[in-house]
């Protein structure tokens, strides 16, 4: 899954976010989306599909949540998500090769959870604008300090 932001619109200024900002954005999305997923909310902003009755019995046997889909049993799948790559305008989040990526793919087919919700997109855009403004302010302060 890739989040892309070609430029940040700050009124008359259009700024490219940069790799550092995009990496921070990706890391914050991992935290925010994990909370959403554990609450049982999918990419569409609605409750994810319920567990099948047979699988709910297995989860109950191990003391896991069964009243809503959390996608957490061993915690390995969600913990295996990482920021895989960044550019000045995008961040790619995903899984490495192996079992956890296969679990994620299967779960995504059953009940989409990987992409940000509409509400998360708004937060991400706001967050990028804030980070870019902070970077500009810091750069200006550093330039003024050099002039003195």
Short mmCIF file of N, CA and C in Angstrom, two decimals, residues 7-15 132 136:
data_model
loop_
_atom_site.label_atom_id
_atom_site.label_comp_id
_atom_site.label_asym_id
_atom_site.label_seq_id
_atom_site.Cartn_x
_atom_site.Cartn_y
_atom_site.Cartn_z
N UNK A 7 2.34 17.24 -3.62
CA UNK A 7 2.77 18.50 -3.03
C UNK A 7 1.81 18.86 -1.90
N UNK A 8 2.28 19.73 -1.05
CA UNK A 8 1.47 20.21 0.06
C UNK A 8 1.07 21.64 -0.28
N UNK A 9 -0.22 21.90 -0.34
CA UNK A 9 -0.74 23.20 -0.71
C UNK A 9 -0.84 24.07 0.54
N UNK A 10 0.03 25.07 0.60
CA UNK A 10 0.01 26.00 1.74
C UNK A 10 -0.36 27.39 1.22
N UNK A 11 -1.51 27.49 0.62
CA UNK A 11 -1.93 28.76 0.03
C UNK A 11 -1.21 28.98 -1.28
N UNK A 12 -0.34 30.01 -1.32
CA UNK A 12 0.39 30.30 -2.56
C UNK A 12 1.60 29.39 -2.74
N UNK A 13 1.97 28.69 -1.71
CA UNK A 13 3.12 27.79 -1.77
C UNK A 13 2.68 26.36 -2.02
N UNK A 14 3.37 25.68 -2.89
CA UNK A 14 3.18 24.24 -3.06
C UNK A 14 4.54 23.61 -2.80
N UNK A 15 4.62 22.83 -1.74
CA UNK A 15 5.87 22.27 -1.26
C UNK A 15 5.86 20.75 -1.42
N UNK A 132 5.34 20.01 7.36
CA UNK A 132 6.02 20.86 6.37
C UNK A 132 6.14 22.28 6.91
N UNK A 136 9.61 24.31 7.50
CA UNK A 136 9.87 25.64 6.93
C UNK A 136 10.26 26.62 8.03
#
